[in-house]
């Protein structure tokens, strides 16, 4: 095409051959400025349009715009091509080692006591128990009185209590719960038998700590209430739990114990994993480590809940997840769980 002062064909062929020849980013940029820039060849064609006849102006204008679009597309393609060539060259030179292993992300995990609590709960769920929760700050009523522990009951001393600093009528009515047993009452108030429930949660006691005693512990309360439940059901269920948790070989001991809210009351212990039953520092020379208190729910509590205590019976137990974790993993001091030492915690 020859259009008077404007020769688009010539511009097009020069631009195309120069683009072909460009071999790096700098040459490509120079090409862009020469041909597509504000003072480039095509822009100057468009600037000259004003001097042309109207017909000629239309034709050249439209052809120049088409050419501009073509050259822009060719420029983009060439730029991608050069980028690809550069990357391939860099990889060949070995500057990017695609075989280098990725950097490891540090993945968190559950605290060993949370793991143990979940294992315990899972065993009871597999036996048909459901799961509930209750508050960590309790009232005197649920933590003690409803469990037949009146204000001056000596058994209150078994659990040295951390009270909330709030006084009303000369009393401190709120406390950190000392055990999960208040949830027996809370659950029975809301439900009718048959009941099978476990309630896991943190409990707090003003303890002088030692290898088997912490001041913050995790208990799992177990409660079954129905017609015809007997001590045999209690033993059968808790033995089955112990077998699944510790394996067939561990020895289990049941002994009479006293808790005002059960009759009769028992405690269950497992033979000490450190000394095998001979007696050592961890088991206080006893050869056994107690893992739970249990018993048949006191008939007075069942009546207080509005149940017919002549027909309905039940058993309850409260076990400590930290003690069970000690036995499971063969750890000699319970206090290690809450010292936040990652070298210890990362093993689980
Ligand atoms: C109770 O807390 C009763 N509420 C258990 C119960 C429930 C009895 C239902 C009858 C019916 P005890 O204070 O013994 O009982 O604690 C129960 C378990 O919690 C213990 O066997 C032990 O495994 C754990 N535990 C209690 N105190 C501590 C502590 N300071 N450190 C570590 N574990 C503890």
Coordinates of C-alpha atoms and ligand atoms in Angstrom, one line a residue:
X1 CA 0.0 0.0 0.0
X2 CA 1.3 3.4 -0.9
X3 CA -0.7 6.2 0.6
X4 CA 1.0 9.5 -0.3
X5 CA 3.1 10.4 2.7
X6 CA 2.1 7.3 4.6
X7 CA 3.5 3.9 3.7
X8 CA 2.0 1.5 6.2
X9 CA 3.4 -1.6 4.4
X10 CA 6.9 -0.4 4.8
X11 CA 6.3 0.4 8.5
X12 CA 4.8 -3.0 9.0
X13 CA 7.6 -5.0 7.4
X14 CA 10.3 -3.1 9.2
X15 CA 8.6 -3.5 12.5
X16 CA 8.1 -7.2 12.0
X17 CA 11.7 -8.0 11.0
X18 CA 13.1 -5.9 13.8
X19 CA 10.8 -7.7 16.3
X20 CA 12.0 -11.1 15.0
X21 CA 15.6 -9.9 15.5
X22 CA 15.1 -8.7 19.1
X23 CA 16.9 -11.2 21.3
X24 CA 16.5 -9.8 24.9
X25 CA 14.3 -7.7 27.1
X26 CA 16.2 -4.5 26.4
X27 CA 16.0 -4.8 22.6
X28 CA 12.3 -5.6 23.0
X29 CA 11.7 -2.5 25.0
X30 CA 13.6 -0.4 22.5
X31 CA 11.4 -1.9 19.7
X32 CA 8.3 -1.0 21.6
X33 CA 9.4 2.6 22.0
X34 CA 10.3 2.9 18.3
X35 CA 7.1 1.4 16.9
X36 CA 4.4 1.7 19.5
X37 CA 5.6 4.5 21.8
X38 CA 4.1 8.0 21.9
X39 CA 6.7 9.2 19.4
X40 CA 6.8 5.9 17.6
X41 CA 6.3 5.2 13.9
X42 CA 2.7 4.3 14.1
X43 CA 1.7 7.1 16.4
X44 CA 3.3 9.6 13.9
X45 CA 1.2 8.0 11.1
X46 CA -1.9 8.7 13.1
X47 CA -0.8 12.2 13.8
X48 CA -0.4 12.9 10.1
X49 CA -3.9 11.8 9.3
X50 CA -5.2 15.3 9.6
X51 CA -3.4 16.3 6.4
X52 CA -5.1 13.7 4.2
X53 CA -8.3 13.7 2.2
X54 CA -11.3 12.5 4.1
X55 CA -11.6 9.1 2.2
X56 CA -7.9 8.5 2.5
X57 CA -7.9 9.5 6.2
X58 CA -10.6 6.9 7.0
X59 CA -8.8 4.1 5.1
X60 CA -5.3 4.8 6.4
X61 CA -6.7 5.4 9.9
X62 CA -8.4 2.1 10.0
X63 CA -5.5 0.2 8.5
X64 CA -3.1 1.8 10.9
X65 CA -5.3 0.8 13.9
X66 CA -5.4 -2.8 12.6
X67 CA -1.7 -2.8 12.3
X68 CA -1.3 -1.4 15.8
X69 CA -3.3 -4.2 17.2
X70 CA -1.3 -6.8 15.3
X71 CA 2.0 -5.4 16.4
X72 CA 0.9 -5.2 20.1
X73 CA -0.1 -8.9 20.0
X74 CA 3.2 -9.8 18.3
X75 CA 5.0 -7.8 21.0
X76 CA 3.2 -9.7 23.8
X77 CA 3.9 -13.1 22.2
X78 CA 7.6 -12.2 21.7
X79 CA 7.9 -11.1 25.4
X80 CA 6.4 -14.4 26.6
X81 CA 8.7 -16.3 24.3
X82 CA 11.8 -14.5 25.6
X83 CA 10.7 -15.0 29.3
X84 CA 10.3 -18.8 28.6
X85 CA 13.7 -18.9 27.0
X86 CA 15.3 -17.1 29.9
X87 CA 13.7 -19.5 32.5
X88 CA 14.8 -22.5 30.5
X89 CA 18.3 -21.2 30.4
X90 CA 18.4 -20.4 34.1
X91 CA 17.2 -23.9 34.9
X92 CA 19.8 -25.4 32.6
X93 CA 22.5 -23.5 34.4
X94 CA 21.2 -25.0 37.6
X95 CA 20.3 -21.8 39.4
X96 CA 16.8 -23.2 40.3
X97 CA 17.1 -26.7 41.8
X98 CA 13.6 -28.1 41.4
X99 CA 14.7 -31.2 43.3
X100 CA 15.3 -29.2 46.5
X101 CA 13.0 -30.5 49.2
X102 CA 10.3 -28.0 50.3
X103 CA 10.7 -26.2 53.6
X104 CA 8.9 -28.1 56.4
X105 CA 5.9 -26.4 57.9
X106 CA 5.7 -27.0 61.7
X107 CA 2.4 -28.7 62.3
X108 CA 0.8 -28.4 65.8
X109 CA -0.8 -31.3 67.6
X110 CA -3.1 -32.0 70.5
X111 CA -1.7 -31.9 74.0
X112 CA -1.2 -35.4 75.4
X113 CA -3.9 -34.9 78.0
X114 CA -6.4 -33.9 75.3
X115 CA -5.4 -37.0 73.3
X116 CA -5.9 -39.2 76.4
X117 CA -9.2 -37.6 77.3
X118 CA -10.5 -38.2 73.8
X119 CA -9.3 -41.8 73.9
X120 CA -11.2 -42.3 77.2
X121 CA -14.3 -40.6 75.9
X122 CA -14.2 -42.7 72.7
X123 CA -14.1 -46.0 74.6
X124 CA -17.3 -45.0 76.5
X125 CA -19.0 -43.7 73.4
X126 CA -18.3 -47.1 71.8
X127 CA -20.2 -48.6 74.7
X128 CA -23.2 -46.4 74.1
X129 CA -22.5 -43.4 76.3
X130 CA -23.2 -39.9 75.1
X131 CA -21.0 -36.8 76.0
X132 CA -22.0 -33.7 77.9
X133 CA -20.2 -30.7 79.4
X134 CA -20.6 -28.5 82.5
X135 CA -19.2 -25.2 83.9
X136 CA -15.7 -24.9 85.4
X137 CA -16.9 -22.3 87.9
X138 CA -19.5 -24.0 90.1
X139 CA -21.8 -23.2 92.9
X140 CA -21.5 -24.6 96.4
X141 CA -24.8 -26.4 95.7
X142 CA -23.7 -28.4 92.7
X143 CA -20.1 -29.0 93.7
X144 CA -21.0 -30.1 97.3
X145 CA -24.5 -29.8 98.7
X146 CA -26.4 -31.7 96.0
X147 CA -23.9 -34.4 96.4
X148 CA -24.8 -34.7 100.1
X149 CA -21.7 -32.8 101.2
X150 CA -23.2 -30.3 103.6
X151 CA -21.2 -27.2 104.6
X152 CA -19.7 -28.9 107.7
X153 CA -19.3 -32.4 106.2
X154 CA -15.8 -33.6 106.9
X155 CA -15.5 -35.1 103.4
X156 CA -15.2 -31.6 102.0
X157 CA -11.6 -31.7 103.3
X158 CA -10.9 -34.4 100.7
X159 CA -10.9 -31.8 98.0
X160 CA -9.1 -28.6 99.2
X161 CA -11.1 -26.0 97.2
X162 CA -10.1 -22.8 95.3
X163 CA -12.9 -20.3 95.9
X164 CA -13.8 -17.3 93.7
X165 CA -13.1 -14.1 95.6
X166 CA -16.7 -13.0 95.8
X167 CA -18.4 -12.8 99.2
X168 CA -22.2 -12.9 99.7
X169 CA -23.8 -13.0 103.2
X170 CA -20.4 -14.0 104.7
X171 CA -20.1 -17.0 102.3
X172 CA -18.1 -17.6 99.2
X173 CA -20.8 -19.2 96.9
X174 CA -18.6 -19.8 93.8
X175 CA -15.6 -22.0 93.3
X176 CA -13.5 -23.7 90.7
X177 CA -15.1 -27.1 90.5
X178 CA -13.0 -29.7 92.4
X179 CA -14.4 -32.6 90.4
X180 CA -16.8 -33.4 87.5
X181 CA -19.4 -35.0 89.8
X182 CA -21.6 -31.8 89.9
X183 CA -22.5 -32.9 86.4
X184 CA -24.2 -36.0 87.7
X185 CA -26.8 -33.7 89.3
X186 CA -26.9 -31.2 86.4
X187 CA -27.5 -34.0 83.9
X188 CA -30.1 -35.8 86.0
X189 CA -32.0 -32.6 86.5
X190 CA -32.4 -32.3 82.8
X191 CA -32.9 -35.9 81.8
X192 CA -35.0 -38.9 82.7
X193 CA -33.6 -42.5 82.9
X194 CA -32.2 -44.4 81.0
X195 CA -29.1 -42.3 81.2
X196 CA -25.6 -43.1 80.0
X197 CA -23.3 -40.1 79.8
X198 CA -19.7 -39.1 80.2
X199 CA -18.6 -35.5 81.1
X200 CA -15.0 -34.6 80.6
X201 CA -13.5 -31.4 81.9
X202 CA -10.9 -29.5 83.9
X203 CA -11.0 -29.5 87.7
X204 CA -9.0 -27.5 90.3
X205 CA -7.7 -28.2 93.8
X206 CA -5.5 -26.5 96.2
X207 CA -3.0 -29.4 96.1
X208 CA 0.6 -29.6 97.3
X209 CA 1.8 -31.1 94.0
X210 CA 3.9 -34.3 93.8
X211 CA 4.6 -37.0 91.1
X212 CA 1.0 -38.1 91.0
X213 CA -0.8 -34.9 92.1
X214 CA -1.4 -31.7 90.1
X215 CA -3.5 -28.7 91.1
X216 CA -5.3 -28.6 87.7
X217 CA -6.6 -32.0 86.6
X218 CA -8.8 -33.4 83.9
X219 CA -11.6 -35.7 85.0
X220 CA -14.1 -37.7 83.1
X221 CA -17.3 -38.4 84.9
X222 CA -19.3 -41.5 84.0
X223 CA -23.0 -41.9 84.9
X224 CA -25.4 -44.7 84.1
X225 CA -28.9 -44.7 85.5
X226 CA -31.6 -47.1 84.6
X227 CA -33.8 -49.9 86.0
X228 CA -31.8 -52.9 87.2
X229 CA -28.3 -51.4 87.2
X230 CA -26.1 -53.2 89.7
X231 CA -22.6 -53.2 91.1
X232 CA -21.9 -55.9 88.5
X233 CA -22.6 -53.4 85.7
X234 CA -20.2 -50.9 87.3
X235 CA -17.5 -53.5 87.6
X236 CA -18.1 -54.9 84.1
X237 CA -18.1 -51.5 82.4
X238 CA -15.0 -50.2 84.3
X239 CA -13.0 -53.5 83.7
X240 CA -13.9 -53.4 80.0
X241 CA -12.7 -49.8 79.9
X242 CA -9.4 -50.7 81.7
X243 CA -8.7 -53.6 79.4
X244 CA -9.2 -51.4 76.3
X245 CA -7.2 -48.6 77.7
X246 CA -4.3 -50.5 79.2
X247 CA -4.3 -53.9 77.5
X248 CA -5.0 -57.3 78.9
X249 CA -1.8 -57.6 80.9
X250 CA -2.3 -54.8 83.4
X251 CA -3.7 -55.7 86.8
X252 CA -6.8 -53.8 88.1
X253 CA -7.7 -53.4 91.8
X254 CA -11.1 -52.5 93.2
X255 CA -11.3 -51.5 96.9
X256 CA -14.0 -50.0 99.1
X257 CA -13.7 -46.2 99.3
X258 CA -15.9 -43.5 100.7
X259 CA -17.7 -40.8 98.8
X260 CA -20.9 -39.4 100.4
X261 CA -22.8 -39.5 97.0
X262 CA -22.4 -43.2 96.4
X263 CA -23.3 -46.3 98.3
X264 CA -21.3 -48.5 98.2
X265 CA -18.2 -46.6 97.0
X266 CA -15.0 -48.0 95.5
X267 CA -11.7 -46.9 94.0
X268 CA -10.0 -48.5 91.1
X269 CA -6.3 -48.7 90.7
X270 CA -3.8 -50.1 88.1
X271 CA -0.5 -51.7 89.1
X272 CA 2.4 -49.3 89.0
X273 CA 4.1 -49.2 85.6
X274 CA 7.5 -48.1 87.1
X275 CA 8.0 -50.7 89.8
X276 CA 5.5 -53.4 88.5
X277 CA 3.8 -53.4 91.9
X278 CA 6.9 -53.5 94.2
X279 CA 6.5 -49.9 95.5
X280 CA 8.5 -46.9 94.4
X281 CA 8.5 -43.0 94.6
X282 CA 5.9 -42.6 91.8
X283 CA 3.3 -44.9 93.5
X284 CA 4.2 -43.7 97.0
X285 CA 5.5 -47.2 97.8
X286 CA 2.0 -48.7 97.3
X287 CA 2.6 -50.7 94.1
X288 CA -0.8 -49.3 92.8
X289 CA -1.9 -46.0 91.2
X290 CA -5.5 -45.0 91.8
X291 CA -7.2 -43.8 88.6
X292 CA -10.8 -43.3 89.6
X293 CA -13.4 -43.2 92.3
X294 CA -16.7 -44.8 91.7
X295 CA -19.8 -46.3 93.3
X296 CA -23.6 -46.8 93.1
X297 CA -25.4 -43.5 93.0
X298 CA -26.8 -42.8 96.5
X299 CA -30.6 -43.4 96.5
X300 CA -31.2 -40.1 98.3
X301 CA -29.7 -38.3 95.2
X302 CA -31.9 -40.3 92.9
X303 CA -35.0 -39.3 94.9
X304 CA -33.9 -35.7 95.0
X305 CA -33.9 -35.8 91.2
X306 CA -37.5 -36.9 91.3
X307 CA -36.7 -40.5 90.3
X308 CA -38.3 -43.5 91.9
X309 CA -35.3 -44.8 93.9
X310 CA -37.2 -48.1 94.5
X311 CA -37.0 -48.9 90.8
X312 CA -34.2 -46.9 89.4
X313 CA -30.5 -47.5 90.3
X314 CA -27.2 -46.2 88.8
X315 CA -23.5 -46.1 89.0
X316 CA -21.1 -43.2 88.7
X317 CA -17.3 -42.9 88.4
X318 CA -14.8 -40.0 88.1
X319 CA -11.4 -40.7 86.6
X320 CA -8.3 -38.6 86.1
X321 CA -6.9 -38.3 82.6
X322 CA -3.4 -37.2 83.8
X323 CA -3.0 -40.4 86.0
X324 CA -4.2 -42.5 83.0
X325 CA -1.7 -40.7 80.7
X326 CA 1.1 -41.4 83.2
X327 CA 0.3 -45.1 83.2
X328 CA -0.2 -45.2 79.4
X329 CA 3.1 -43.5 78.5
X330 CA 5.2 -44.6 81.5
X331 CA 5.9 -41.0 82.7
X332 CA 7.3 -40.7 86.2
X333 CA 6.0 -37.2 87.1
X334 CA 2.6 -35.8 86.4
X335 CA 3.8 -32.2 86.6
X336 CA 5.7 -32.5 83.3
X337 CA 2.4 -32.3 81.4
X338 CA 1.8 -28.6 82.3
X339 CA 5.3 -27.3 82.3
X340 CA 5.1 -26.3 78.6
X341 CA 8.4 -28.0 77.8
X342 CA 8.1 -28.7 74.1
X343 CA 10.9 -31.2 74.2
X344 CA 8.6 -33.3 76.4
X345 CA 5.3 -32.5 74.7
X346 CA 6.6 -33.2 71.2
X347 CA 7.0 -36.9 72.0
X348 CA 3.3 -37.5 71.9
Ligands
LIG1 C1 -13.5 -37.7 93.0 O1 -13.1 -36.6 92.5 C2 -14.9 -38.2 92.9 N1 -15.7 -37.2 92.4 C3 -14.9 -39.4 92.0 C4 -16.2 -40.1 92.0 C5 -17.1 -39.9 91.0 C6 -16.5 -41.0 93.1 C7 -18.3 -40.6 91.0 C8 -17.7 -41.6 93.0 C9 -18.6 -41.4 92.0 P1 -11.1 -38.3 93.7 O2 -10.8 -37.1 94.5 O3 -10.5 -39.6 94.3 O4 -12.6 -38.5 93.6 O5 -10.6 -38.1 92.3 C10 -10.9 -39.0 91.2 C11 -9.7 -39.3 90.3 O6 -9.2 -38.0 89.9 C12 -8.5 -39.9 91.0 O7 -8.6 -41.3 91.1 C13 -7.4 -39.4 90.2 O8 -7.3 -40.2 89.0 C14 -7.8 -38.0 89.8 N2 -7.3 -37.0 90.7 C15 -7.8 -36.5 91.8 N3 -7.0 -35.6 92.3 C16 -5.9 -35.5 91.6 C17 -4.7 -34.8 91.6 N4 -4.5 -33.8 92.5 N5 -3.8 -35.0 90.6 C18 -4.0 -35.9 89.7 N6 -5.1 -36.6 89.6 C19 -6.1 -36.5 90.5

